[in-house]
Short mmCIF file of C-alpha atoms in Angstrom, two decimals:
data_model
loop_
_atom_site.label_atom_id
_atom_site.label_comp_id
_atom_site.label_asym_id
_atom_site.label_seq_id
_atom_site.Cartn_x
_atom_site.Cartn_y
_atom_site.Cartn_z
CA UNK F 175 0.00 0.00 0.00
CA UNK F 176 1.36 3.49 -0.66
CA UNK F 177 0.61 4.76 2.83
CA UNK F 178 3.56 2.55 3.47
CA UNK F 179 6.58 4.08 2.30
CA UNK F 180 5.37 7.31 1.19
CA UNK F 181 6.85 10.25 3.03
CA UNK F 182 3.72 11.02 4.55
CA UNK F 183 3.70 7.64 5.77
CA UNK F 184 6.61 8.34 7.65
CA UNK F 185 4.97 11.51 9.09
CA UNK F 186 2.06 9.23 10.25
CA UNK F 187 4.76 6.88 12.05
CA UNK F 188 6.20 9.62 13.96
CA UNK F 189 3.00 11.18 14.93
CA UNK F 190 1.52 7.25 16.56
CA UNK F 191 5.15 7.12 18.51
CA UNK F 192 5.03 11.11 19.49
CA UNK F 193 1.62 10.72 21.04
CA UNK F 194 2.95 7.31 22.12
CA UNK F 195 5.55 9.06 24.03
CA UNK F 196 3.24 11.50 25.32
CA UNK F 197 0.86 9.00 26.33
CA UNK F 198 3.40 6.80 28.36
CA UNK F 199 5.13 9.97 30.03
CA UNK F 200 1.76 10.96 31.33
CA UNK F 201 0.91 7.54 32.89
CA UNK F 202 -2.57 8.01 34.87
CA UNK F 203 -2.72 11.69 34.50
CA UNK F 204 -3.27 11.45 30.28
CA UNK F 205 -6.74 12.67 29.56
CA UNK F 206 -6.36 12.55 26.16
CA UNK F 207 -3.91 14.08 22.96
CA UNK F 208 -3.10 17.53 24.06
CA UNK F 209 -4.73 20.21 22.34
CA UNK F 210 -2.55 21.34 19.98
CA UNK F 211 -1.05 17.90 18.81
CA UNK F 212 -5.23 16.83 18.18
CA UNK F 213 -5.94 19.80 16.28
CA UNK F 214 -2.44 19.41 13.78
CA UNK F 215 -3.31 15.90 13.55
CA UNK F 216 -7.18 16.86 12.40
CA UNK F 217 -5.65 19.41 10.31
CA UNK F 218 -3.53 16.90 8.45
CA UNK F 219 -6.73 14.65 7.79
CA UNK F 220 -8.39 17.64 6.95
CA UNK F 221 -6.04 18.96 4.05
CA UNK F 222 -6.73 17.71 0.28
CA UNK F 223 -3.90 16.15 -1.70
CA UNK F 224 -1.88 13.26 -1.51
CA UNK F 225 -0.44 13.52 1.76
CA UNK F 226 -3.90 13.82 3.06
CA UNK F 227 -4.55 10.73 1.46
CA UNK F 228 -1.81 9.10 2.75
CA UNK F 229 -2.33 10.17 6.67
CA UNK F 230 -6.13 9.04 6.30
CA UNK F 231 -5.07 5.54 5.30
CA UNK F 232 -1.73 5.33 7.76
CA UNK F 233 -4.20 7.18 10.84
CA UNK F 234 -6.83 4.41 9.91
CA UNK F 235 -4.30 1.54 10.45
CA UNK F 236 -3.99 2.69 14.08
CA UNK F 237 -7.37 3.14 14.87
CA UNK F 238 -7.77 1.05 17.83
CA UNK F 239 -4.76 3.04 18.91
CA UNK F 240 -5.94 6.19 18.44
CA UNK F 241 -9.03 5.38 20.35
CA UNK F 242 -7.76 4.36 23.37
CA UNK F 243 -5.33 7.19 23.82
CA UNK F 244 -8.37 9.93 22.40
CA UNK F 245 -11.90 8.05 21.89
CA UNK F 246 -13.43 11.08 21.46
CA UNK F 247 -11.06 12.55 18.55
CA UNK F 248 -10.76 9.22 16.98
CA UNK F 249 -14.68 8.96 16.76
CA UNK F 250 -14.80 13.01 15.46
CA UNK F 251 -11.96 12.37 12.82
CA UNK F 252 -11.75 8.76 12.26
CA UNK F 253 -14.75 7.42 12.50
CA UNK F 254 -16.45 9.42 9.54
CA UNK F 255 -13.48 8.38 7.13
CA UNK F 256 -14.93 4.73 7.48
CA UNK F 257 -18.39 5.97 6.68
CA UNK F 258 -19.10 4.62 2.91
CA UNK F 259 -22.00 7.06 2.71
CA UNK F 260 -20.42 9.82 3.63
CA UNK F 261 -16.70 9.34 2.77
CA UNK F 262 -15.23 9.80 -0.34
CA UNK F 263 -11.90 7.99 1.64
CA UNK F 264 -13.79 5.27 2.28
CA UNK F 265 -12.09 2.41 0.52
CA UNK F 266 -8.55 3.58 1.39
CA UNK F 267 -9.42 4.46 5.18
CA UNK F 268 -10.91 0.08 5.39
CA UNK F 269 -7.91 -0.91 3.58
CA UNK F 270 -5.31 0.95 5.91
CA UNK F 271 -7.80 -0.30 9.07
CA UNK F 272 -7.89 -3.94 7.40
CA UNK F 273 -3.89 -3.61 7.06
CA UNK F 274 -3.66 -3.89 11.01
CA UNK F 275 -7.00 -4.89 12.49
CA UNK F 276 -6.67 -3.91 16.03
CA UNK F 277 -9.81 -3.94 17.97
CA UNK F 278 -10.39 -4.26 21.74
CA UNK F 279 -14.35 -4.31 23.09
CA UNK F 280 -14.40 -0.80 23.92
CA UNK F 281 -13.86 0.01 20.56
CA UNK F 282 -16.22 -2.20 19.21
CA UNK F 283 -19.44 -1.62 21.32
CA UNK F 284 -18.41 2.47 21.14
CA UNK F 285 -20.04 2.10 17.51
CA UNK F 286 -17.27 0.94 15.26
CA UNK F 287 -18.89 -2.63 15.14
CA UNK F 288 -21.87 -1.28 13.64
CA UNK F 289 -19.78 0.18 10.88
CA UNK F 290 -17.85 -3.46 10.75
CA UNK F 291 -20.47 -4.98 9.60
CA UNK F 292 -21.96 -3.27 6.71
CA UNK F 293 -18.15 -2.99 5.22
CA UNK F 294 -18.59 -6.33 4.64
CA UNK F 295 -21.39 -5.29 1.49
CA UNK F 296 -18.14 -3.03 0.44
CA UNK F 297 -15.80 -6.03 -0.33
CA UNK F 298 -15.02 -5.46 -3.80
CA UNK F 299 -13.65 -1.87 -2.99
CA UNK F 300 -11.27 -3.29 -0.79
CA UNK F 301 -7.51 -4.35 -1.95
CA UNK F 302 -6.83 -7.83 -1.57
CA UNK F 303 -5.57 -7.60 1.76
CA UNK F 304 -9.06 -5.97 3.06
CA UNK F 305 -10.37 -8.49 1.46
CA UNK F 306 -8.89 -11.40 2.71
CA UNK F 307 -8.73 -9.74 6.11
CA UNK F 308 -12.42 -8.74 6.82
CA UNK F 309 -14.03 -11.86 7.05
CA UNK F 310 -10.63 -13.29 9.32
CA UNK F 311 -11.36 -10.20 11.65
CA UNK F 312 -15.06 -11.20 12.49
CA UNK F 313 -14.25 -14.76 12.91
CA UNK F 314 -11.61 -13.42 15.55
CA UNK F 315 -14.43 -11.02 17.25
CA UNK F 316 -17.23 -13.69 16.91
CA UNK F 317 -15.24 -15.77 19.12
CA UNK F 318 -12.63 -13.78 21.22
CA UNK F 319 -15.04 -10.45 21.66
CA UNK F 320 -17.59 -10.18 24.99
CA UNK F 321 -19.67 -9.00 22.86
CA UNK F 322 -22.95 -10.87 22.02
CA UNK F 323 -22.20 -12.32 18.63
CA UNK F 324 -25.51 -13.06 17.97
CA UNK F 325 -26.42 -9.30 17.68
CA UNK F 326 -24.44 -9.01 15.27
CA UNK F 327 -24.23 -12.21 12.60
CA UNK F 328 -27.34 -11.72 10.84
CA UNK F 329 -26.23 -8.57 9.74
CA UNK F 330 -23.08 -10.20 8.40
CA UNK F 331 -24.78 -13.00 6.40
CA UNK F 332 -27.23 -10.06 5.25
CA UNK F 333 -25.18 -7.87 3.78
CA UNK F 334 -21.97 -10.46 3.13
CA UNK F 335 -21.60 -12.18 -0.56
CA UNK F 336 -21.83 -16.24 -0.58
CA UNK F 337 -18.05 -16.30 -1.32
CA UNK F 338 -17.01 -14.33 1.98
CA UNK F 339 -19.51 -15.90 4.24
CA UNK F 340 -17.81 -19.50 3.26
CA UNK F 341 -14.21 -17.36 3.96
CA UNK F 342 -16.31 -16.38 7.43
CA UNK F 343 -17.05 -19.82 8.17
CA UNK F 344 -13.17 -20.83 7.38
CA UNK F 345 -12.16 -18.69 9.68
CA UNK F 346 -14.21 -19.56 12.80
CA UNK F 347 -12.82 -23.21 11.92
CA UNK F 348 -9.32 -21.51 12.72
CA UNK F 349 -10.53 -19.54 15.82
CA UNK F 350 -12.09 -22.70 17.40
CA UNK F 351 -9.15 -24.41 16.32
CA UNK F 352 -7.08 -22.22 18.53
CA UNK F 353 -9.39 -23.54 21.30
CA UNK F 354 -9.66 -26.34 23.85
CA UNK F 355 -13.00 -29.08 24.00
CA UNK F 356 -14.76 -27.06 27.29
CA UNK F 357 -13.91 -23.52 25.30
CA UNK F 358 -15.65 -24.74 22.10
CA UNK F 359 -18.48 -25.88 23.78
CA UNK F 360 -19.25 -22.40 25.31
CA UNK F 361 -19.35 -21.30 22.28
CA UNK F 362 -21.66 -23.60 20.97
CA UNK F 363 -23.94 -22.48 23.84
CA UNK F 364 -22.92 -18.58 23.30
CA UNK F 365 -24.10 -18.70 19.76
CA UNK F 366 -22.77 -21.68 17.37
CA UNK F 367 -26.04 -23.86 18.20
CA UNK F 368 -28.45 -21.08 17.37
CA UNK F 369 -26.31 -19.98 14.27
CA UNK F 370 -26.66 -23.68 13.11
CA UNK F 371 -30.50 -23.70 13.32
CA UNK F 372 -30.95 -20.45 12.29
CA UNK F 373 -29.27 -21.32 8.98
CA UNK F 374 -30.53 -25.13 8.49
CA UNK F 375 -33.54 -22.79 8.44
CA UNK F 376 -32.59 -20.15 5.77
CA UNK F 377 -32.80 -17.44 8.64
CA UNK F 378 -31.81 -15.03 7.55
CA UNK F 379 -30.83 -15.83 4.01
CA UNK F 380 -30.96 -19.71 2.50
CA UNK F 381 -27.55 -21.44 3.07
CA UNK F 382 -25.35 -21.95 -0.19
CA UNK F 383 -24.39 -25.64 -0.03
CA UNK F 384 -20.17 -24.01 0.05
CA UNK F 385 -21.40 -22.62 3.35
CA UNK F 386 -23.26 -25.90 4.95
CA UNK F 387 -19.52 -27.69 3.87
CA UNK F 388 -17.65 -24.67 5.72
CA UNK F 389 -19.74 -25.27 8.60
CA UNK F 390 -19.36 -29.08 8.78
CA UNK F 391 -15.55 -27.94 9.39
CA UNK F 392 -15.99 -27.14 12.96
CA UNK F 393 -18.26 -30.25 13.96
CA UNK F 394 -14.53 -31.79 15.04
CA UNK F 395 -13.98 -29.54 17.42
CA UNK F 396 -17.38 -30.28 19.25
CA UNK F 397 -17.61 -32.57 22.15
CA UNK F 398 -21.40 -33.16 23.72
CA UNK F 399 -22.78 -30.88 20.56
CA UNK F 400 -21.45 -33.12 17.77
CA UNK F 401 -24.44 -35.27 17.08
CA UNK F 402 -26.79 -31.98 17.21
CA UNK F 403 -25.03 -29.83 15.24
CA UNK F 404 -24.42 -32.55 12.54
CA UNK F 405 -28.09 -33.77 12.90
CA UNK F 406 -29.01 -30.26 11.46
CA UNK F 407 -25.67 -30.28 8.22
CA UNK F 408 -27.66 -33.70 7.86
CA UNK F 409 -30.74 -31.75 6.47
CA UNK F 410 -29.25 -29.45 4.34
CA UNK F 411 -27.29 -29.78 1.23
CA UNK F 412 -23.50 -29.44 0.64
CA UNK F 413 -20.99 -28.78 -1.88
CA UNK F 414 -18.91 -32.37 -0.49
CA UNK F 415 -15.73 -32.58 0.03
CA UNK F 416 -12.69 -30.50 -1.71
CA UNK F 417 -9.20 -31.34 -2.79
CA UNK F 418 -7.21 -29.22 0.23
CA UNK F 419 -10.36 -29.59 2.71
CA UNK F 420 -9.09 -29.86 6.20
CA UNK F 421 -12.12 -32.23 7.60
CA UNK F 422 -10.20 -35.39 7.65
CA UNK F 423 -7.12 -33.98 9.03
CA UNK F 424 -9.35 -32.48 11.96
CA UNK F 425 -11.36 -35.61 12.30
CA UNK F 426 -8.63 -37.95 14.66
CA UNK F 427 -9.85 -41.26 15.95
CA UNK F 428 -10.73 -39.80 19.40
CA UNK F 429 -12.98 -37.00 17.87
CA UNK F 430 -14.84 -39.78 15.95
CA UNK F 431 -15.42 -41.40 18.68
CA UNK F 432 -17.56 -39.50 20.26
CA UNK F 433 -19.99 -40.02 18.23
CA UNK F 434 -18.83 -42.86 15.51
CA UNK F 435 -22.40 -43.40 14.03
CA UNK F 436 -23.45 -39.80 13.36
CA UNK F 437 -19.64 -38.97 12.30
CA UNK F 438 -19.98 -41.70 9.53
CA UNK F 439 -23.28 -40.02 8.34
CA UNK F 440 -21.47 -36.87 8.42
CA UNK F 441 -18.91 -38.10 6.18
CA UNK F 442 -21.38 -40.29 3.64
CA UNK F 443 -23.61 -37.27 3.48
CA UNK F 444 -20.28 -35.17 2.47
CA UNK F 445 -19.34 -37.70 0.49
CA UNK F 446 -22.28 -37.86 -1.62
CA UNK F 447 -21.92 -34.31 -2.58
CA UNK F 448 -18.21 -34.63 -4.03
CA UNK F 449 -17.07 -34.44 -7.22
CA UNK F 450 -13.91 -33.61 -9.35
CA UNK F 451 -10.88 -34.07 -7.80
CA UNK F 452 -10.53 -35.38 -4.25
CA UNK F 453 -7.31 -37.44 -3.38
CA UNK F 454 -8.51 -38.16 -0.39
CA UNK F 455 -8.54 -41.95 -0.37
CA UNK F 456 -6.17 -42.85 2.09
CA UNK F 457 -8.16 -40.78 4.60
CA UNK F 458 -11.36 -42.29 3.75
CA UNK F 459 -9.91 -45.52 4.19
CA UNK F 460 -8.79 -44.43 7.85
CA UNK F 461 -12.04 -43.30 9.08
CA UNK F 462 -13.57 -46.11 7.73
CA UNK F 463 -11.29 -48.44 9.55
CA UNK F 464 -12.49 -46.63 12.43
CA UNK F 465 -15.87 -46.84 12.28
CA UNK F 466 -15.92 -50.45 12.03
CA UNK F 467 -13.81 -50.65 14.94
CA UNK F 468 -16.85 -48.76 16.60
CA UNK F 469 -19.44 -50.54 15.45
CA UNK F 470 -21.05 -48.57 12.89
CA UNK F 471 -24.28 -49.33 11.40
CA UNK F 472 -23.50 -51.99 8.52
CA UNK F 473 -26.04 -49.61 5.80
CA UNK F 474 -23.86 -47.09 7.33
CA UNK F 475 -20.73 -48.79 6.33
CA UNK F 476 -22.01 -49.61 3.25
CA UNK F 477 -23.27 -45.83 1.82
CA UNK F 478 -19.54 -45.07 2.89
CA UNK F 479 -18.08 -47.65 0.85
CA UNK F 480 -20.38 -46.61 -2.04
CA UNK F 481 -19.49 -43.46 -2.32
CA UNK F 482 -15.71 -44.41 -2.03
CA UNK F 483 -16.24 -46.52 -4.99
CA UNK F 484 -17.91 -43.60 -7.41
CA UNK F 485 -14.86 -41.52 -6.42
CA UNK F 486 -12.58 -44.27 -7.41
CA UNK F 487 -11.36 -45.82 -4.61
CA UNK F 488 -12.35 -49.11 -2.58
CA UNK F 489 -12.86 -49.14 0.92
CA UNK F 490 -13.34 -53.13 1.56
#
């Protein structure tokens, strides 16, 4: 990004260590920037030009920053740069945020998550690291924010694209991977289990069959929630398994035991949906072992082995 190592980039650098400095040498007594430093740094947002340009992006990187040390002059001169309705910046401002990402729950609940959201309907005016970074950053707040996530999640699978809801879903399959059994399972209480039902039921939009397979990636990671959240990917349809999908390497012996029978109609309800190329044999062959060693329904068993056979491998 230009912000980066154009000279006004540099400016921007000095200005987040000077009121850095300021801000540490103060200790308890800071109340905020001082006076003057606020009002340069609102006149350099407020000039036109290319350095302006510049500053906005750079200042935007540092937002959660600039909040805590000033919330009120980072919600007077920050916040309306992220406005896309009335910001001409607004693409550059998301992609400088996007570039660094820090958020803390103050920052959130003091309105900024309400403009989140929405700049998830804004996607294609991002660069590619705003892109790629948006739908990583909710994932991150869905799970590691106090704030209520299901406040919040309908408006992201309102105004969010098929494509970056299934990059959503990714992600919270790399937050929860992060987690242990106990943590996972709050979640599933906090909001995963009414997300689930919510969806099986198009609420609030119908769920693409990418996103039902996206979804099926965190059953894994579930302990006394497995067979209910796979009872409800069990009435939807998917888009099966793909060549660099992560299910199998997720899915370990001990995780398919606790619940061998519904995990096998997990995976024969995946498979069924699978086409092209999936090299995924070997794997197939493991959990199969598995569930045999379990006890696993012999129609079961045999829908597996099925499938394994239309995909070009044998199972028996």
């Amino acid at each position: 990004m230009m912000a980066i190592n154009h000279p006004a980039g540099h400016l921007e650098e000095f200005w987040v260590e000077k009121v850095g400095h300021l801000w540490r040498s103060a200790s308890e007594s800071w109340k905020g920037i001082p006076p003057d430093v606020a009002d340069y740094l609102a006149e350099l947002i407020a000039e036109e030009g290319t350095r302006s340009e510049v500053v906005k992006i750079a200042f935007c990187r540092y937002l959660d920053f600039f909040y805590r040390s000033d919330a009120e002059w980072c919600k007077q001169y920050l916040y309306p740069l992220l406005d896309w309705d009335n910001s001409s910046h607004a693409r550059q401002a998301w992609s400088g945020f996007l570039r660094h990402g820090g958020w803390s729950n103050k920052l959130l609940a003091d309105g900024f998550l309400e403009m989140l959201v929405p700049a998830t309907s804004h996607t294609d005016d991002l660069d590619t690291h705003g892109q790629r970074n948006l739908p990583r950053l909710l994932a991150a707040i869905a799970i590691q924010s106090d704030i209520e996530p299901r406040s919040w999640i309908r408006g992201l699978i309102t105004k969010s694209s098929v494509p970056n809801r299934v990059v959503w879903a990714q992600a919270i399959r790399f937050q929860i991977d992060a987690l242990g059994p106990k943590a996972v399972e709050k979640q599933w209480e906090r909001w995963m289990r009414d997300y689930f039902s919510d969806r099986v039921s198009s609420v609030p939009r119908t769920l693409d069959p990418t996103e039902a397979t996206a979804m099926a990636g965190w059953i894994p990671f579930l302990t006394d929630s497995m067979p209910a959240a796979i009872d409800m990917v069990l009435q939807v349809d998917t888009a099966g398994f793909s060549l660099h999908d992560l299910f199998f390497r997720d899915l370990s012996d001990d995780r398919i035991a606790r619940a061998p029978e519904k995990v096998a109609e997990l995976v024969h309800h995946l498979l069924k949906s699978t086409d092209g190329q999936f090299f995924g044999g070997h794997e197939i062959q493991r959990v199969y072992e598995v569930f045999k060693s379990a006890s696993v329904s012999s129609h079961i068993l045999h829908k597996v082995a099925e499938e394994a056979i239309r995909l070009g491998f044998t199972l028996e």
